[in-house]
Short mmCIF file of C-alpha atoms in Angstrom, two decimals:
data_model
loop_
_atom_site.label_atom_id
_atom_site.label_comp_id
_atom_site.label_asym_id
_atom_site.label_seq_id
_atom_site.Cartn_x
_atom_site.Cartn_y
_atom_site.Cartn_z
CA UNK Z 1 0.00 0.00 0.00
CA UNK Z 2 1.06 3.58 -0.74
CA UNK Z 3 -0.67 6.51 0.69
CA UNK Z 4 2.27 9.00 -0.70
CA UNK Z 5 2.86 10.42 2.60
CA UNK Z 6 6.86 10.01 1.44
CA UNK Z 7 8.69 10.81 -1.74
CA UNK Z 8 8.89 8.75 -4.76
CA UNK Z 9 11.95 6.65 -4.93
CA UNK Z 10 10.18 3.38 -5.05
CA UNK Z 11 9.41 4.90 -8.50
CA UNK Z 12 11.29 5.81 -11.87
CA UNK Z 13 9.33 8.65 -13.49
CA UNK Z 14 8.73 9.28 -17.15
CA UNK Z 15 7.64 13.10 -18.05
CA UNK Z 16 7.28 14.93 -21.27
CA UNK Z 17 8.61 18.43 -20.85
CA UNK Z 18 5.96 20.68 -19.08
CA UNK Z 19 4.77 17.53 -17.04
CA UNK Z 20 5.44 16.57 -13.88
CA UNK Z 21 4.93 13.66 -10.72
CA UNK Z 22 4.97 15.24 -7.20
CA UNK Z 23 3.59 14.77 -3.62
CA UNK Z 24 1.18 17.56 -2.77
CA UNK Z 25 0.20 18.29 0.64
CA UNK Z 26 -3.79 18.08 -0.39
CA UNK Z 27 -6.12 16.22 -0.24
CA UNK Z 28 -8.12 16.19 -3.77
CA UNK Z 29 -8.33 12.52 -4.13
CA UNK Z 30 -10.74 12.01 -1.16
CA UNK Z 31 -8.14 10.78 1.59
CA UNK Z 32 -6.13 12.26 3.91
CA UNK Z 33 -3.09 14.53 2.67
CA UNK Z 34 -0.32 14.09 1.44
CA UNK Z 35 -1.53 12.39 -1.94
CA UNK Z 36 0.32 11.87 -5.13
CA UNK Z 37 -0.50 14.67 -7.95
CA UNK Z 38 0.29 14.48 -11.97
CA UNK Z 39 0.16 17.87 -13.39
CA UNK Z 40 0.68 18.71 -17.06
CA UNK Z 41 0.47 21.82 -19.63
CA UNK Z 42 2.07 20.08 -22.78
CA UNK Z 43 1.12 17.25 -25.42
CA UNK Z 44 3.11 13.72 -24.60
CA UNK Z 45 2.65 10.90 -22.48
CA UNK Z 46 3.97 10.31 -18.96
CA UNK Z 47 4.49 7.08 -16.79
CA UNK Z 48 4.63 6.93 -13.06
CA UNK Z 49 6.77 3.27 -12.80
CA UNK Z 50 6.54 0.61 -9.83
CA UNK Z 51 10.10 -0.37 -9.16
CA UNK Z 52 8.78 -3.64 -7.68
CA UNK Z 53 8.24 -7.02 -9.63
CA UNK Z 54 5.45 -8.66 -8.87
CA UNK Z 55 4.59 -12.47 -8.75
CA UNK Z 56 0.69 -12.40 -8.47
CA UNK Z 57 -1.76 -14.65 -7.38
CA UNK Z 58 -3.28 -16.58 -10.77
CA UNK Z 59 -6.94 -16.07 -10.38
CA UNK Z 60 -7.18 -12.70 -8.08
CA UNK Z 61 -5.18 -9.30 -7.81
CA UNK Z 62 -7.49 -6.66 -7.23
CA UNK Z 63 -5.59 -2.76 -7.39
CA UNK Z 64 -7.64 -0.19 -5.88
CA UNK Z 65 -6.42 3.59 -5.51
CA UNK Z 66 -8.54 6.89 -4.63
CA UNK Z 67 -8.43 9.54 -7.61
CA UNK Z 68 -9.86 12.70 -9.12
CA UNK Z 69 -9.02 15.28 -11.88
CA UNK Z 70 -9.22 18.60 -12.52
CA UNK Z 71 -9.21 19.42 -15.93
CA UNK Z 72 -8.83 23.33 -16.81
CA UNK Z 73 -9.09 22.47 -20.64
CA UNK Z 74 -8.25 19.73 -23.58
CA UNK Z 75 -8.51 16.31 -23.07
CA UNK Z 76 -6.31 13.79 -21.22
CA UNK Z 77 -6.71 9.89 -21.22
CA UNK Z 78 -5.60 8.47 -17.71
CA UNK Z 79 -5.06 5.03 -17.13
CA UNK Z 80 -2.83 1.59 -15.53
CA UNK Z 81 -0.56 -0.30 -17.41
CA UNK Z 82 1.20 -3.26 -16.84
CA UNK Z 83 4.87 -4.89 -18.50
CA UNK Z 84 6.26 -8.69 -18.35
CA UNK Z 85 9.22 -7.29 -19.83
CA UNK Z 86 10.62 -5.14 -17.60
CA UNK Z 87 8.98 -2.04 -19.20
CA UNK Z 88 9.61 -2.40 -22.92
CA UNK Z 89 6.03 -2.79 -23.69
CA UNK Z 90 2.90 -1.79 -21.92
CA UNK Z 91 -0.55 -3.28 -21.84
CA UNK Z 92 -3.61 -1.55 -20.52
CA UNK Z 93 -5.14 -2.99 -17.74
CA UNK Z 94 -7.40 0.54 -17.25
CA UNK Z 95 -8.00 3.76 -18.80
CA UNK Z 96 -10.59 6.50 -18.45
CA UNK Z 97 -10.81 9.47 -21.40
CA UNK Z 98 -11.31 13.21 -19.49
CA UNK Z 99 -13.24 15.87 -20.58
CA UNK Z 100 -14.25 17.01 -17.68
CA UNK Z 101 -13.44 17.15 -13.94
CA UNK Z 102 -13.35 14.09 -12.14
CA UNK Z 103 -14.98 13.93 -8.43
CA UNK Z 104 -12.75 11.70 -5.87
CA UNK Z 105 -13.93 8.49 -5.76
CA UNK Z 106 -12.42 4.95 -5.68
CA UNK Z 107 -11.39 2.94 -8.37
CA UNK Z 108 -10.75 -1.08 -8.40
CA UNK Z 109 -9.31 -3.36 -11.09
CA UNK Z 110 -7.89 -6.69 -11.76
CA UNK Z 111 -4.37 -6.87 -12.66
CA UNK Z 112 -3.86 -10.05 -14.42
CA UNK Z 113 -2.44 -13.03 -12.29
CA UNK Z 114 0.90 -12.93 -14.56
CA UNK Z 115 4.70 -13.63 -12.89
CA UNK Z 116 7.15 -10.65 -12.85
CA UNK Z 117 4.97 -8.00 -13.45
CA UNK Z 118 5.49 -4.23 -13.74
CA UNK Z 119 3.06 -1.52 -12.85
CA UNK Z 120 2.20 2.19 -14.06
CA UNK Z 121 0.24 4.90 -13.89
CA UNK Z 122 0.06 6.66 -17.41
CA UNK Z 123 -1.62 10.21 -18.16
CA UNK Z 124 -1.78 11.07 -22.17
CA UNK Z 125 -1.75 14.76 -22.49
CA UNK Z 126 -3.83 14.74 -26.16
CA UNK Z 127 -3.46 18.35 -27.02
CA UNK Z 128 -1.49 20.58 -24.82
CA UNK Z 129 -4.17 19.74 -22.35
CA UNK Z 130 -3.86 21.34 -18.76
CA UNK Z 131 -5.01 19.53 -15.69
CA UNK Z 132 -3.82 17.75 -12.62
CA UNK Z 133 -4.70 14.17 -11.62
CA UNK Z 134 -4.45 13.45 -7.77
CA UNK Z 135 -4.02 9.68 -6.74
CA UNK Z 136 -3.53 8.62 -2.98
CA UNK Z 137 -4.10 5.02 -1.19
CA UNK Z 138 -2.90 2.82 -4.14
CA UNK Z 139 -3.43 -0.60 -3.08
CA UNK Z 140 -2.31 -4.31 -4.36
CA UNK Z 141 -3.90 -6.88 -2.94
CA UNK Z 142 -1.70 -9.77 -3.79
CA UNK Z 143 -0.28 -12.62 -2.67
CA UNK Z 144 -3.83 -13.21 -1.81
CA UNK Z 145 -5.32 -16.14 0.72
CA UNK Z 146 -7.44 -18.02 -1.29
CA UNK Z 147 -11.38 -17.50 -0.74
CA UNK Z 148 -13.66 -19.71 1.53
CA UNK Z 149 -17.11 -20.18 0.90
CA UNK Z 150 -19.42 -19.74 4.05
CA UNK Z 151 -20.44 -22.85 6.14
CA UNK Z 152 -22.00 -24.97 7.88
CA UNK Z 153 -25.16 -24.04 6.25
CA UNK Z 154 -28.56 -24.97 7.94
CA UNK Z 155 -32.37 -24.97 6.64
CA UNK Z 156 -35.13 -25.87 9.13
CA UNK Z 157 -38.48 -26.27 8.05
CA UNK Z 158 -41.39 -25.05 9.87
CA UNK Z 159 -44.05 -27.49 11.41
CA UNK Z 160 -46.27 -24.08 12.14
CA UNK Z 161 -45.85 -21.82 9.48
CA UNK Z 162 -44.50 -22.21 5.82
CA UNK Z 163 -41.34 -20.82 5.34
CA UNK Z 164 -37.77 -22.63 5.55
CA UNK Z 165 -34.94 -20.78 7.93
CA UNK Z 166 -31.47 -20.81 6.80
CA UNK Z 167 -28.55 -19.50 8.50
CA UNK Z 168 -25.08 -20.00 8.03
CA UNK Z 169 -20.76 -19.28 9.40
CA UNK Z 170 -19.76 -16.62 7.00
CA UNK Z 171 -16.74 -17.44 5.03
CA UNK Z 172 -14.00 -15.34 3.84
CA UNK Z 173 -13.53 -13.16 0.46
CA UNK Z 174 -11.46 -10.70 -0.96
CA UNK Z 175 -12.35 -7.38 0.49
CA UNK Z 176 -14.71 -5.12 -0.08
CA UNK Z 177 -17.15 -8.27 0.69
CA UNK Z 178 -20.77 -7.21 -0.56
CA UNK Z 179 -22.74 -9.66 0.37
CA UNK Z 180 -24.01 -13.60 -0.08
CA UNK Z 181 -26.14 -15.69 -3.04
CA UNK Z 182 -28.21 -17.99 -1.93
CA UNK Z 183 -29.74 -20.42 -4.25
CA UNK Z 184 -32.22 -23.08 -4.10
CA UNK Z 185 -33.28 -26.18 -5.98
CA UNK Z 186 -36.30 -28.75 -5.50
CA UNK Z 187 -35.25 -32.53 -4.23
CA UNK Z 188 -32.59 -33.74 -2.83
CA UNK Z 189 -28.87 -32.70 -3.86
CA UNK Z 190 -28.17 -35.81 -6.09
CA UNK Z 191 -30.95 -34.61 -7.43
CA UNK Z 192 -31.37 -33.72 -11.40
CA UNK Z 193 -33.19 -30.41 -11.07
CA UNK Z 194 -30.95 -27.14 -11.55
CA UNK Z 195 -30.43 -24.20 -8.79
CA UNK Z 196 -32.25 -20.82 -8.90
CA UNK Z 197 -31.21 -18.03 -6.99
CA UNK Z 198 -33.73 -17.24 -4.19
CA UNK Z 199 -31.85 -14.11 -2.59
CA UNK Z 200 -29.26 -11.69 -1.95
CA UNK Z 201 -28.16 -10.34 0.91
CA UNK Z 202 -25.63 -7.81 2.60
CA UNK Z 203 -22.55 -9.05 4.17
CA UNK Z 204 -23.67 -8.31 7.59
CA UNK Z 205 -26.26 -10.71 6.84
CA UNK Z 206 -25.85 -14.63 8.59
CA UNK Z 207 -29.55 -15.70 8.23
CA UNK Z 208 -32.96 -15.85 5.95
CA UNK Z 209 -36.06 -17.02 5.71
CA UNK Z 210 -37.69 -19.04 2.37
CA UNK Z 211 -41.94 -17.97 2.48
CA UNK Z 212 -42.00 -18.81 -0.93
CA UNK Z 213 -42.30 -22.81 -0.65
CA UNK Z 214 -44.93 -25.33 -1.50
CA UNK Z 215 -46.26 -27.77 1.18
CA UNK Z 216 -45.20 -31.17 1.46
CA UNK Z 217 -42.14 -30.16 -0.68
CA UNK Z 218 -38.45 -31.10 -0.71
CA UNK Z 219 -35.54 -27.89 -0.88
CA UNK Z 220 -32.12 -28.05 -1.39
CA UNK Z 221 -29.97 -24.94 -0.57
CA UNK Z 222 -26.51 -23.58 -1.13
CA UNK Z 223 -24.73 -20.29 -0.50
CA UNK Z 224 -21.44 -18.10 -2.08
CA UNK Z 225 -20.17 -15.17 -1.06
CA UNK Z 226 -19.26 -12.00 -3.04
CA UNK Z 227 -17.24 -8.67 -3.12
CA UNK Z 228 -17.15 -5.93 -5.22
CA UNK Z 229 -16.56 -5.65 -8.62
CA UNK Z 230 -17.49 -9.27 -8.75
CA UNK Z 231 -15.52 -11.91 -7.04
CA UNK Z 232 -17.01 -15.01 -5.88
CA UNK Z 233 -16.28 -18.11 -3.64
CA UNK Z 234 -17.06 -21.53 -4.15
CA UNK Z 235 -20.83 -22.95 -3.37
CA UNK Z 236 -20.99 -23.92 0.68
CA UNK Z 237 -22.00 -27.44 1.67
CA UNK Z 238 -25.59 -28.22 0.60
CA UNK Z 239 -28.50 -28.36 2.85
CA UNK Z 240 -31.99 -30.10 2.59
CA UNK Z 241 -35.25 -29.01 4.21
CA UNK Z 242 -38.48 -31.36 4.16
CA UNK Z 243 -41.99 -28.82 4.05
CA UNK Z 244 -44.30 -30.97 5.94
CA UNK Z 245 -48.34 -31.24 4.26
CA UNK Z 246 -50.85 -28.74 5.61
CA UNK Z 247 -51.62 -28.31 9.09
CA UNK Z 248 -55.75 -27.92 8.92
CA UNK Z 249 -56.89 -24.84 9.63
CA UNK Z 250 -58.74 -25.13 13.35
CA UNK Z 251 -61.07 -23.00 13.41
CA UNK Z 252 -63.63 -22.11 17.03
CA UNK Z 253 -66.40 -20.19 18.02
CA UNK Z 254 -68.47 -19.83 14.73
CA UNK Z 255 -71.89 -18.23 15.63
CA UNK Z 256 -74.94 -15.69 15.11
CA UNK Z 257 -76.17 -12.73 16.07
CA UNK Z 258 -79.18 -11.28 15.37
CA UNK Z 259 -79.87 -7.14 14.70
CA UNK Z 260 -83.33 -6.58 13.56
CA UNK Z 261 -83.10 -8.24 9.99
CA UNK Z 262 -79.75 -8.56 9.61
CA UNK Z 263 -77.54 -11.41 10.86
CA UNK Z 264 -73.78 -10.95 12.35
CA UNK Z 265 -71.45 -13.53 11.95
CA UNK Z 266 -68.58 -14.25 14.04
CA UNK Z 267 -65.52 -17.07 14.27
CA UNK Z 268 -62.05 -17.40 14.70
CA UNK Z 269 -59.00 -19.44 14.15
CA UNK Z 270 -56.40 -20.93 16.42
CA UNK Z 271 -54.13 -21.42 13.36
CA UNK Z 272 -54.06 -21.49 9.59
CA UNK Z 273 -51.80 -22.88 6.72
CA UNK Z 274 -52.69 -22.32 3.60
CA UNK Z 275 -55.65 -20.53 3.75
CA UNK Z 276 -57.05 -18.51 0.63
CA UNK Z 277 -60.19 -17.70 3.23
CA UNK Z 278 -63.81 -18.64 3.94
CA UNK Z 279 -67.15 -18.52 1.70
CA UNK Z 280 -70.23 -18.10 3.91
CA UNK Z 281 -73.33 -19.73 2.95
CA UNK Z 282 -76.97 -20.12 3.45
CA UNK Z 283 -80.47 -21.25 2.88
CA UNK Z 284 -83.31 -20.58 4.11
CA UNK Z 285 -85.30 -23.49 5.75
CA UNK Z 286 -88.75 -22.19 6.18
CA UNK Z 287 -91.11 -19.88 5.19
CA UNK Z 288 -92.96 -18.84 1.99
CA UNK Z 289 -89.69 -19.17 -0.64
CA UNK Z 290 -88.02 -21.76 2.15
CA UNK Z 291 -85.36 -22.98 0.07
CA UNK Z 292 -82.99 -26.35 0.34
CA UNK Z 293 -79.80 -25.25 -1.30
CA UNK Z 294 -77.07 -23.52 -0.01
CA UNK Z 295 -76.04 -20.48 -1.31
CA UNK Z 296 -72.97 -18.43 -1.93
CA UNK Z 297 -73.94 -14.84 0.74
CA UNK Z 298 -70.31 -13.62 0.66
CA UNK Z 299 -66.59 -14.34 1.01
CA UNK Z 300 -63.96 -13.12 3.48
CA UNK Z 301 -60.26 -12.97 2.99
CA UNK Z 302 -57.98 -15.16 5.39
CA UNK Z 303 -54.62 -15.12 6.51
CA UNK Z 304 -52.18 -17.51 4.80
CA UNK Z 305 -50.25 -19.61 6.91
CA UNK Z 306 -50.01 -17.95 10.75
CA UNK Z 307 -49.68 -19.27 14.20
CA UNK Z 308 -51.43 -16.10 15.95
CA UNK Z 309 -55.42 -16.40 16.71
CA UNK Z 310 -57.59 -14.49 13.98
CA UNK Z 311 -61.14 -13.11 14.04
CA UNK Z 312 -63.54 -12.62 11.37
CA UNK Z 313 -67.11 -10.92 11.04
CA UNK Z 314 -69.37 -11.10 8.35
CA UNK Z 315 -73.17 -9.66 8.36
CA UNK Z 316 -75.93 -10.84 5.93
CA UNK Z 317 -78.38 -7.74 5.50
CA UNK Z 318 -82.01 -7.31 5.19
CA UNK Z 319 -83.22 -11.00 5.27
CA UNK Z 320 -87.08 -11.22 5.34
CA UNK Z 321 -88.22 -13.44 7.78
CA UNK Z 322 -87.53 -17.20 8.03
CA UNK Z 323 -85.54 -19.30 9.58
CA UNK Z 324 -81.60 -19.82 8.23
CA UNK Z 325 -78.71 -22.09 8.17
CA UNK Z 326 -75.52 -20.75 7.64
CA UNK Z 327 -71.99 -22.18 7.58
CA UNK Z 328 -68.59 -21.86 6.22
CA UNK Z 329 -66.47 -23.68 3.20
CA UNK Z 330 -63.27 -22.70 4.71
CA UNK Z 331 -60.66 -22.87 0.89
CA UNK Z 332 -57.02 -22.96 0.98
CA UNK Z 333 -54.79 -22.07 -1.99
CA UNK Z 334 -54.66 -24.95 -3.61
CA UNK Z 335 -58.80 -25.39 -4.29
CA UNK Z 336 -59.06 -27.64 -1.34
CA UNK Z 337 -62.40 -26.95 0.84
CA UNK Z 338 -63.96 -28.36 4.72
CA UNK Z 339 -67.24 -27.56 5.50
CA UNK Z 340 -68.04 -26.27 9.10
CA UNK Z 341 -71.01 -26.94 11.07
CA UNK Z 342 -74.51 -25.27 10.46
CA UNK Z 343 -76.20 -23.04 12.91
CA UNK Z 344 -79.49 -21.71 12.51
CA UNK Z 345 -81.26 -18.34 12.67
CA UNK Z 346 -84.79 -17.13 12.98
CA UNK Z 347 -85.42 -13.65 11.70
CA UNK Z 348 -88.74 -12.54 13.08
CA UNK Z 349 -90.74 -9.47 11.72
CA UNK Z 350 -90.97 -6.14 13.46
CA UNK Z 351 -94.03 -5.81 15.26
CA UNK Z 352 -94.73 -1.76 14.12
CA UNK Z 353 -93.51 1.01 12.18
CA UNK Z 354 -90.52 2.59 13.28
CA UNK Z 355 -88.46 6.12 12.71
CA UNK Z 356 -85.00 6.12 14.44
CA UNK Z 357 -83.18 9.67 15.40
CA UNK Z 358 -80.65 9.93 12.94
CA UNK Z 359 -77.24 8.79 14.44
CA UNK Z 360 -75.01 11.20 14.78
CA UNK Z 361 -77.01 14.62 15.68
CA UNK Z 362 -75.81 17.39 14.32
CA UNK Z 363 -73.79 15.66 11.78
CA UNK Z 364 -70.67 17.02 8.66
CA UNK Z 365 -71.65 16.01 6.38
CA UNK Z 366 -73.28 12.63 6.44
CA UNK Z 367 -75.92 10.86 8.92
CA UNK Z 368 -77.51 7.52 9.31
CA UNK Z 369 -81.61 6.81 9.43
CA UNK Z 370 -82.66 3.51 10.70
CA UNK Z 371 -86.40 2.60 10.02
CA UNK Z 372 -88.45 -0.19 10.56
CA UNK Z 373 -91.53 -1.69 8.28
CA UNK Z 374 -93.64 -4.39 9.90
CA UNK Z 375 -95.18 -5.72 6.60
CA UNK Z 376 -95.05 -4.68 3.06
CA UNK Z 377 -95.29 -1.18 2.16
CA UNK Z 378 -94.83 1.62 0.01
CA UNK Z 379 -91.85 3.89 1.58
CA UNK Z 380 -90.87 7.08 1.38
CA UNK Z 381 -88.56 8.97 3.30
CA UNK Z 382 -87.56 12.88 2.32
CA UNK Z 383 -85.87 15.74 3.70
CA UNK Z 384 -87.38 19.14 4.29
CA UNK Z 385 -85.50 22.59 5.47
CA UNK Z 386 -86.60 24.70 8.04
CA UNK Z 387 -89.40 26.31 5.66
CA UNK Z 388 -90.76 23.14 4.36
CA UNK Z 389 -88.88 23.21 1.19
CA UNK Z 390 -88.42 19.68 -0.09
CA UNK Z 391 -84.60 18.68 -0.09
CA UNK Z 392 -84.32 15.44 -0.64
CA UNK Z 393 -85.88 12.18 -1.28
CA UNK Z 394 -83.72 9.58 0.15
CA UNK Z 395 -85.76 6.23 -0.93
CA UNK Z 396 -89.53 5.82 -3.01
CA UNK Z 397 -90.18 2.50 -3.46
CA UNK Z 398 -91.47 -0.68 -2.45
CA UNK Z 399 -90.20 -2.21 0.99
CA UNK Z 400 -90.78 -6.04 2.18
CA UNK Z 401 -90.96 -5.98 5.91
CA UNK Z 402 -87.74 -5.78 8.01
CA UNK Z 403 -85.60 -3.48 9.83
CA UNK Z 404 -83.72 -0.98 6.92
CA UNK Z 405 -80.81 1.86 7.19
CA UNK Z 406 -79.66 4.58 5.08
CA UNK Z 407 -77.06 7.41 5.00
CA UNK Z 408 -77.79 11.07 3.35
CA UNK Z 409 -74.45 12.95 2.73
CA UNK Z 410 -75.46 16.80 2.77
CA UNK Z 411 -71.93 18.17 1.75
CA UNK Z 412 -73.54 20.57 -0.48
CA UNK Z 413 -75.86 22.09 2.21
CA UNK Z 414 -75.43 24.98 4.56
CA UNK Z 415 -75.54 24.16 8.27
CA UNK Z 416 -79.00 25.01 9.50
CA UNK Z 417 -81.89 22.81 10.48
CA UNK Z 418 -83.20 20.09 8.84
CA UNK Z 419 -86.36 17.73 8.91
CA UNK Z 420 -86.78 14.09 7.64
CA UNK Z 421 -90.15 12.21 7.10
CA UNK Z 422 -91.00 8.74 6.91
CA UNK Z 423 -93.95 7.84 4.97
CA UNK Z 424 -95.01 4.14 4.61
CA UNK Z 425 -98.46 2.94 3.11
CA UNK Z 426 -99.25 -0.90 3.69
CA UNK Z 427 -99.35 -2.58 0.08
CA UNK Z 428 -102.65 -3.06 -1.28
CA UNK Z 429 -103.95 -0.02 0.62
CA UNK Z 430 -104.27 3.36 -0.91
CA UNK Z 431 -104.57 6.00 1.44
CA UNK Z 432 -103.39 5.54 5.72
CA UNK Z 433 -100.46 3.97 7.00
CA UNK Z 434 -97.74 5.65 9.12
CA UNK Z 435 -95.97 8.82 8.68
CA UNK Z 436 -93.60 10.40 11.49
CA UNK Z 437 -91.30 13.42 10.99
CA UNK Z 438 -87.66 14.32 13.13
CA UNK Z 439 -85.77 17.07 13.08
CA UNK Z 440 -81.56 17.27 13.01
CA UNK Z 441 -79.36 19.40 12.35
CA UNK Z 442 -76.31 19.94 10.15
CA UNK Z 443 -73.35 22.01 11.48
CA UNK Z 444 -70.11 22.54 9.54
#
């Protein structure tokens, strides 16, 4: 390693006239002064020459150095050469064209894994050019250890929850280390199917965990590490992990309640694996259209595969009275379905006419009526300011008995007082019935 902070006699320089290779007490090249600096004003070429020979290491000899440039005006083309015979001829191992300045940053190549090699750092002044290239922390990595690949590699399946963990003993890899591969095939090693890579992860990194596995399911997993610009170890030992077939979903506590004319269901589950979620059905054992097939009422969403206690709700609206069955066809992901048990329901009819205070009072901007129709009838329900103007007319229209809700949004009203009326006319009959007015109020 050099970081310049001497003078350079490990080197033989080579400057046209009007060039020059110095140690400068800055700090341009992003590390701490003193730092090497090229500086030229003159067309020609200029070498800064390693005296060393090198014997390098035949598959890695990574050179790294911290640089910048500052180019006042031309072009330049900087770069690192290397000999293997003693400096009569060069080849390029890297070489960057300016045209502009050059922020410090780092820089690292691969110097080929030759025997008796010579290094140099060239600058081509292409047209009486002036600029100065700064250079500190030049770096050989070489004679290198030889990589490791990580070890002792685990994988655990899960019995309650599908995913395989993996963790493994990092290995060892030519610095900057950026991370590890991990790859994954199905079967068993000896096995004929090829390896996919699953992941990659930063080098602080020792363990993962595979979500994206099948039950019932055989894995096979093995893991290299990496550094920057793109050097690898060898694969780690292999490990196997064995995804065990579904754990049923158990699921408690499925029943009813009842709200007027609409019916609130509620269950839960201890634990689930593989669930895509439940489909709640029903018929309707008695009364006038009693009917003896099931039918799809709804579907709600479930969890996956989890270990923690879940609860669902589902409510079935505006059912005219009967009695019901309900239950659930609980479906996991691969089209698979269990039936749970029945329970049964009987929605009775309201006894009168009803006209709730709307819910909440005062109210920005919207508000919920509840009503109540105890046998078929013609409804109306409208809204009235506070001179009797008509609004509004929130529903007209023909309503089997049963207990009914609705919402008015008044977002394009002033805040003021407001009245609602409920009008309801038994079918069949012409003039009568019920009719009951309430006032609320809107304030913004």
């Amino acid at each position: 390693m050099d970081e310049f902070d001497g003078d350079l006699s490990d080197y033989t320089l080579i400057e046209q006239e009007g060039a020059s290779w110095f140690i400068s007490n800055t700090n341009n090249a992003g590390r701490q002064a003193p730092e090497l600096e090229f500086s030229s004003g003159s067309a020609g070429s200029s070498f800064l020459i390693l005296n060393e020979f090198f014997d390098l290491n035949p598959d890695l000899n990574p050179l790294s150095f911290n640089y910048s440039f500052d180019l006042s005006y031309g072009t330049f083309t900087i770069g690192v050469v290397y000999s293997l015979d003693e400096g009569n001829t060069w080849s390029v191992i890297w070489q960057q064209v300016v045209t502009d300045d050059i922020p410090a940053g780092e820089i690292i190549i691969t110097v080929p894994g030759e025997n008796y090699v010579k290094l140099a750092l060239f600058s081509n002044n292409n047209s009486s050019s002036f600029g100065e290239w700064y250079v500190d922390d030049l770096i050989l990595n070489s004679p290198l250890s030889v990589p490791t690949p990580p070890a002792q590699i685990r994988a655990l399946a899960s019995h309650d929850s599908l995913k395989v963990s993996l963790n493994w003993v990092p290995g060892n890899v030519i610095d900057p280390a950026s991370g590890y591969r991990i790859q994954r095939k199905n079967g068993f090693p000896q096995g004929n199917s090829s390896y996919q890579t699953i992941a990659e992860v930063g080098p602080a990194v020792l363990s993962i965990e595979d979500t994206i596995v099948q039950l019932n399911t055989i894995y096979t997993y093995r893991i290299l590490e990496t550094s920057w610009p793109g050097y690898v170890t060898t694969w780690s030992n292999e490990a196997t992990a064995y995804v065990p077939p579904i754990i049923p979903v158990e699921l408690q506590n499925f029943y009813a309640e009842l709200s007027g004319n609409n019916v609130k269901l509620t269950w839960l589950t201890i634990t689930e694996t593989n669930n895509l979620g439940f489909e709640i059905q029903r018929r309707k054992v008695s009364g006038i259209d009693g009917q003896n097939e099931w039918m799809k009422t709804g579907f709600i969403k479930g969890y996956g595969t989890t270990t923690e206690i879940q609860n669902y709700y589902y409510t079935d609206k505006n059912l005219v009275k009967g009695i019901y069955q309900y239950r659930l066809k609980q479906i996991d992901f691969n089209r698979n379905f269990e039936y749970s048990n029945s329970i049964n329901v009987t929605v009775d009819l309201p006894k009168e006419f009803y006209l709730s205070q709307n819910y909440p009072n005062p109210f920005n901007p919207e508000t919920e009526i509840e009503y109540t129709v105890p046998n078929d009838s013609k409804v109306s329900i409208k809204i009235f300011d506070i001179l009797g103007n008509e609004i509004a007319t929130l529903i007209n229209d023909e309503k089997p008995a049963g207990n009914y809700s609705l919402t008015w949004n008044a977002v394009n009203l002033p805040s003021g007082i407001y009245f609602y009326e409920l009008r309801a006319v038994p079918t069949g009959r012409q003039a009568g019935g019920f009719i009951q007015t309430k006032k609320m109020v809107l304030l913004k």
